[in-house]
C-alpha cells in the first residue's frame, strides 16, 4: 500500500479528472488566460469544478450566486450547469480579475448568463437584496469574511438554498484552536456559524488532491 503523500494525492486527482471530468479546450484556455494574467493558482480543482456543476444540476438550481470570481474558472462550471435560461451573479473584489473573467466567460459561450459585480462582497451583496432568491451560493473569497458571506447567502436564499463554502481544510489547521492566521480564524468562524446558526444544516468533507489538503462545506438553508 502506497504511503499517503501530496504526490500521490495529485496523481490520484489527475486520474479521477482524466476519467470523470475529461479535458475541455475551453476550460484549458481559461486556465491559460488566468496564468498569463498572473492570477494566483487558487481556482477550484477540475474535480471540484465538476462537483459544483453536479450540485447545481442535482438541486435544479437556476439562479446561482458566486462570491469570489477570480478568473471565471468555477464560474464557467456553474454557468454551464444553470443552462441557457439560468443566471449566475458573481462578485469579484478585483476589477483586473473581473476583466479576465469576463473574457473567459464570453470565450466559453456563457457570458450572456453571467453578471459580474465588481466590489467587496460586504458592499455588493446588500445591493442584491430584493432580487429573486438564489438557489445555490458558492462562497470562495477572502476567508476573513466568511460569516458575512454566509449571512448574506441565507438572506439572499430561501428554504432549500444550497451553500458551498470552499477551503475549509487549510492543511488541517482548522482544528488548531490557537491559530493566529486570519484566514484559518475566518474559516473556523464560518464553520462554527454553519454549526450553530439555526438557518443552516451543514456538513464538511476534507479533500486531498491537486490543491493539497483542503475541503469543502456543504449546507442547506432550513
Ligand atoms: C486560498 C483561497 C482559495 O479560495 C483557495 O481555493 C485556496 C487558497 C488562499 O487565499 O490561500
Ligand atoms: Mg477556494
Short mmCIF file of C-alpha atoms and ligand atoms in Angstrom, two decimals:
data_model
loop_
_atom_site.label_atom_id
_atom_site.label_comp_id
_atom_site.label_asym_id
_atom_site.label_seq_id
_atom_site.Cartn_x
_atom_site.Cartn_y
_atom_site.Cartn_z
CA UNK A 1 0.00 0.00 0.00
CA UNK A 2 1.46 3.32 -1.04
CA UNK A 3 2.04 5.96 1.57
CA UNK A 4 -0.36 8.89 1.57
CA UNK A 5 1.52 11.98 0.43
CA UNK A 6 0.90 15.07 -1.69
CA UNK A 7 2.50 13.48 -4.74
CA UNK A 8 0.06 10.58 -4.91
CA UNK A 9 -2.86 12.81 -3.88
CA UNK A 10 -2.12 14.83 -7.01
CA UNK A 11 -1.67 11.72 -9.16
CA UNK A 12 -4.99 10.30 -7.96
CA UNK A 13 -6.71 13.64 -8.59
CA UNK A 14 -5.31 13.75 -12.13
CA UNK A 15 -6.51 10.17 -12.69
CA UNK A 16 -10.02 11.00 -11.45
CA UNK A 17 -10.14 14.15 -13.55
CA UNK A 18 -8.99 12.19 -16.60
CA UNK A 19 -11.69 9.56 -16.36
CA UNK A 20 -14.59 11.56 -14.90
CA UNK A 21 -14.11 15.20 -15.85
CA UNK A 22 -12.23 14.93 -19.13
CA UNK A 23 -10.34 17.68 -20.88
CA UNK A 24 -12.03 20.57 -22.44
CA UNK A 25 -10.21 23.12 -24.60
CA UNK A 26 -12.42 25.93 -23.30
CA UNK A 27 -11.51 25.32 -19.67
CA UNK A 28 -7.86 24.74 -20.60
CA UNK A 29 -7.90 28.14 -22.34
CA UNK A 30 -9.50 29.73 -19.27
CA UNK A 31 -6.73 28.40 -17.05
CA UNK A 32 -4.07 29.50 -19.54
CA UNK A 33 -5.57 33.00 -19.59
CA UNK A 34 -5.63 33.13 -15.79
CA UNK A 35 -1.97 32.09 -15.64
CA UNK A 36 -1.00 34.58 -18.38
CA UNK A 37 -2.71 37.36 -16.42
CA UNK A 38 -0.72 36.40 -13.33
CA UNK A 39 -3.72 35.36 -11.25
CA UNK A 40 -2.90 33.12 -8.29
CA UNK A 41 -3.37 29.41 -8.98
CA UNK A 42 -6.12 29.02 -6.40
CA UNK A 43 -9.12 28.23 -8.59
CA UNK A 44 -11.02 25.06 -7.75
CA UNK A 45 -9.54 21.78 -8.99
CA UNK A 46 -11.24 20.21 -12.02
CA UNK A 47 -12.91 17.53 -9.87
CA UNK A 48 -14.29 20.29 -7.62
CA UNK A 49 -15.49 22.36 -10.57
CA UNK A 50 -17.37 19.28 -11.71
CA UNK A 51 -18.76 18.85 -8.18
CA UNK A 52 -20.14 22.41 -8.30
CA UNK A 53 -21.64 21.68 -11.70
CA UNK A 54 -23.28 18.49 -10.41
CA UNK A 55 -24.62 20.17 -7.25
CA UNK A 56 -26.32 22.82 -9.38
CA UNK A 57 -27.88 20.16 -11.58
CA UNK A 58 -28.83 17.81 -8.72
CA UNK A 59 -30.54 20.66 -6.86
CA UNK A 60 -32.15 22.05 -10.00
CA UNK A 61 -30.69 25.48 -9.28
CA UNK A 62 -31.38 28.14 -11.90
CA UNK A 63 -30.09 31.21 -10.06
CA UNK A 64 -26.59 30.90 -8.66
CA UNK A 65 -24.56 33.38 -6.65
CA UNK A 66 -20.78 33.08 -6.54
CA UNK A 67 -18.68 35.13 -4.14
CA UNK A 68 -15.10 35.26 -5.44
CA UNK A 69 -14.89 35.08 -9.24
CA UNK A 70 -11.11 35.11 -9.72
CA UNK A 71 -10.68 34.46 -13.47
CA UNK A 72 -14.02 32.74 -14.00
CA UNK A 73 -12.97 29.08 -13.99
CA UNK A 74 -15.50 27.97 -11.35
CA UNK A 75 -18.00 30.46 -12.80
CA UNK A 76 -17.93 28.59 -16.11
CA UNK A 77 -18.67 25.30 -14.34
CA UNK A 78 -21.63 26.97 -12.58
CA UNK A 79 -22.88 28.79 -15.69
CA UNK A 80 -22.85 25.65 -17.77
CA UNK A 81 -24.92 23.89 -15.12
CA UNK A 82 -27.69 26.50 -14.90
CA UNK A 83 -28.25 26.23 -18.65
CA UNK A 84 -29.09 28.95 -21.17
CA UNK A 85 -32.13 30.16 -19.21
CA UNK A 86 -30.35 30.24 -15.86
CA UNK A 87 -28.35 33.05 -14.32
CA UNK A 88 -25.12 33.40 -12.35
CA UNK A 89 -24.25 36.53 -10.42
CA UNK A 90 -20.60 36.52 -9.41
CA UNK A 91 -18.92 39.00 -7.09
CA UNK A 92 -15.26 39.92 -7.52
CA UNK A 93 -13.32 42.47 -5.47
CA UNK A 94 -10.53 42.99 -8.02
CA UNK A 95 -11.50 44.77 -11.25
CA UNK A 96 -8.49 43.27 -13.05
CA UNK A 97 -9.64 39.74 -12.15
CA UNK A 98 -13.16 40.58 -13.29
CA UNK A 99 -11.82 41.68 -16.68
CA UNK A 100 -10.03 38.34 -17.11
CA UNK A 101 -13.20 36.53 -16.04
CA UNK A 102 -15.37 38.49 -18.46
CA UNK A 103 -13.15 37.49 -21.37
CA UNK A 104 -13.07 33.85 -20.25
CA UNK A 105 -16.85 33.67 -19.78
CA UNK A 106 -17.52 35.21 -23.18
CA UNK A 107 -15.00 32.89 -24.84
CA UNK A 108 -16.71 29.94 -23.14
CA UNK A 109 -20.06 30.98 -24.63
CA UNK A 110 -21.75 31.55 -21.26
CA UNK A 111 -21.15 35.29 -20.92
CA UNK A 112 -24.79 36.16 -21.54
CA UNK A 113 -25.95 34.31 -18.44
CA UNK A 114 -23.30 35.68 -16.07
CA UNK A 115 -23.34 39.08 -14.40
CA UNK A 116 -20.10 40.13 -12.71
CA UNK A 117 -20.48 42.60 -9.83
CA UNK A 118 -17.21 44.30 -9.02
CA UNK A 119 -16.60 45.22 -5.39
CA UNK A 120 -16.09 43.68 -1.99
CA UNK A 121 -18.81 41.26 -1.01
CA UNK A 122 -19.81 43.25 2.05
CA UNK A 123 -20.61 46.21 -0.20
CA UNK A 124 -22.04 44.41 -3.22
CA UNK A 125 -24.21 41.76 -1.55
CA UNK A 126 -26.69 44.18 0.09
CA UNK A 127 -27.45 45.55 -3.39
CA UNK A 128 -28.76 42.11 -4.38
CA UNK A 129 -31.41 42.23 -1.65
CA UNK A 130 -34.86 42.23 -3.20
CA UNK A 131 -33.85 40.26 -6.31
CA UNK A 132 -35.23 36.75 -6.82
CA UNK A 133 -33.74 34.29 -4.29
CA UNK A 134 -30.62 32.39 -5.22
CA UNK A 135 -30.92 28.61 -5.37
CA UNK A 136 -27.23 27.90 -4.78
CA UNK A 137 -24.43 30.04 -3.37
CA UNK A 138 -20.73 29.25 -3.79
CA UNK A 139 -18.51 31.13 -1.32
CA UNK A 140 -14.85 31.22 -2.35
CA UNK A 141 -13.47 34.63 -1.43
CA UNK A 142 -11.49 36.15 1.44
CA UNK A 143 -11.84 33.72 4.30
CA UNK A 144 -11.88 36.53 6.90
CA UNK A 145 -15.37 37.49 5.65
CA UNK A 146 -16.90 34.00 5.63
CA UNK A 147 -19.51 34.81 8.29
CA UNK A 148 -20.61 37.93 6.40
CA UNK A 149 -20.94 35.87 3.22
CA UNK A 150 -22.84 33.07 4.95
CA UNK A 151 -25.23 35.59 6.47
CA UNK A 152 -25.90 37.09 3.05
CA UNK A 153 -26.21 33.65 1.47
CA UNK A 154 -29.05 32.89 3.90
CA UNK A 155 -30.67 36.29 3.39
CA UNK A 156 -30.45 36.11 -0.40
CA UNK A 157 -31.54 32.48 -0.47
CA UNK A 158 -34.68 30.63 0.52
CA UNK A 159 -35.53 27.44 2.34
CA UNK A 160 -33.66 24.78 0.39
CA UNK A 161 -30.89 27.00 -0.96
CA UNK A 162 -27.64 25.07 -1.23
CA UNK A 163 -24.48 26.71 0.10
CA UNK A 164 -20.97 25.52 -0.73
CA UNK A 165 -18.09 27.01 1.25
CA UNK A 166 -14.62 26.44 -0.18
CA UNK A 167 -11.31 25.85 1.57
CA UNK A 168 -12.40 24.52 4.92
CA UNK A 169 -9.42 22.20 5.33
CA UNK A 170 -6.47 24.56 5.42
CA UNK A 171 -3.93 21.75 5.79
CA UNK A 172 -5.60 20.62 9.00
CA UNK A 173 -5.11 23.99 10.66
CA UNK A 174 -8.87 24.30 11.23
CA UNK A 175 -8.51 22.07 14.29
CA UNK A 176 -5.91 24.40 15.79
CA UNK A 177 -7.74 26.50 18.36
CA UNK A 178 -4.68 28.66 18.94
CA UNK A 179 -4.19 29.66 15.32
CA UNK A 180 -3.31 33.28 14.61
CA UNK A 181 -3.71 33.00 10.81
CA UNK A 182 -6.65 35.28 9.96
CA UNK A 183 -7.69 33.01 7.08
CA UNK A 184 -7.87 30.00 9.38
CA UNK A 185 -9.71 32.04 12.00
CA UNK A 186 -12.21 33.13 9.31
CA UNK A 187 -12.61 29.53 8.16
CA UNK A 188 -13.22 28.35 11.74
CA UNK A 189 -15.75 31.13 12.33
CA UNK A 190 -17.61 30.17 9.15
CA UNK A 191 -17.73 26.54 10.18
CA UNK A 192 -18.90 27.45 13.67
CA UNK A 193 -21.67 29.57 12.16
CA UNK A 194 -22.75 26.67 9.95
CA UNK A 195 -22.92 24.51 13.07
CA UNK A 196 -24.61 26.97 15.43
CA UNK A 197 -26.80 29.24 13.33
CA UNK A 198 -30.26 27.70 13.09
CA UNK A 199 -30.64 28.87 9.50
CA UNK A 200 -28.18 26.22 8.29
CA UNK A 201 -27.82 22.46 8.29
CA UNK A 202 -24.35 21.50 7.13
CA UNK A 203 -21.52 19.06 6.86
CA UNK A 204 -17.98 19.26 5.56
CA UNK A 205 -15.66 16.95 3.71
CA UNK A 206 -11.91 17.05 3.81
CA UNK A 207 -10.24 16.58 0.45
CA UNK A 208 -6.74 15.78 -0.69
CA UNK A 209 -5.64 16.27 -4.25
CA UNK A 210 -4.35 18.84 -6.66
CA UNK A 211 -4.79 21.58 -4.08
CA UNK A 212 -3.19 19.71 -1.21
CA UNK A 213 -5.11 19.03 1.98
CA UNK A 214 -8.28 21.09 1.91
CA UNK A 215 -12.03 20.60 1.94
CA UNK A 216 -15.48 21.90 1.29
CA UNK A 217 -18.53 22.53 3.47
CA UNK A 218 -22.00 21.94 2.05
CA UNK A 219 -25.11 23.36 3.69
CA UNK A 220 -28.79 23.79 3.08
CA UNK A 221 -30.85 26.74 4.28
CA UNK A 222 -33.56 25.28 6.53
C1 LIG B 1 -6.74 30.43 -0.98
C2 LIG B 1 -8.00 30.80 -1.37
C3 LIG B 1 -8.78 29.92 -2.07
O1 LIG B 1 -10.04 30.22 -2.44
C4 LIG B 1 -8.33 28.66 -2.37
O2 LIG B 1 -9.15 27.82 -3.04
C5 LIG B 1 -7.06 28.29 -1.99
C6 LIG B 1 -6.27 29.18 -1.29
C7 LIG B 1 -5.90 31.38 -0.22
O3 LIG B 1 -6.31 32.53 -0.07
O4 LIG B 1 -4.86 30.99 0.23
MG1 LIG B 2 -11.14 28.47 -2.95
#
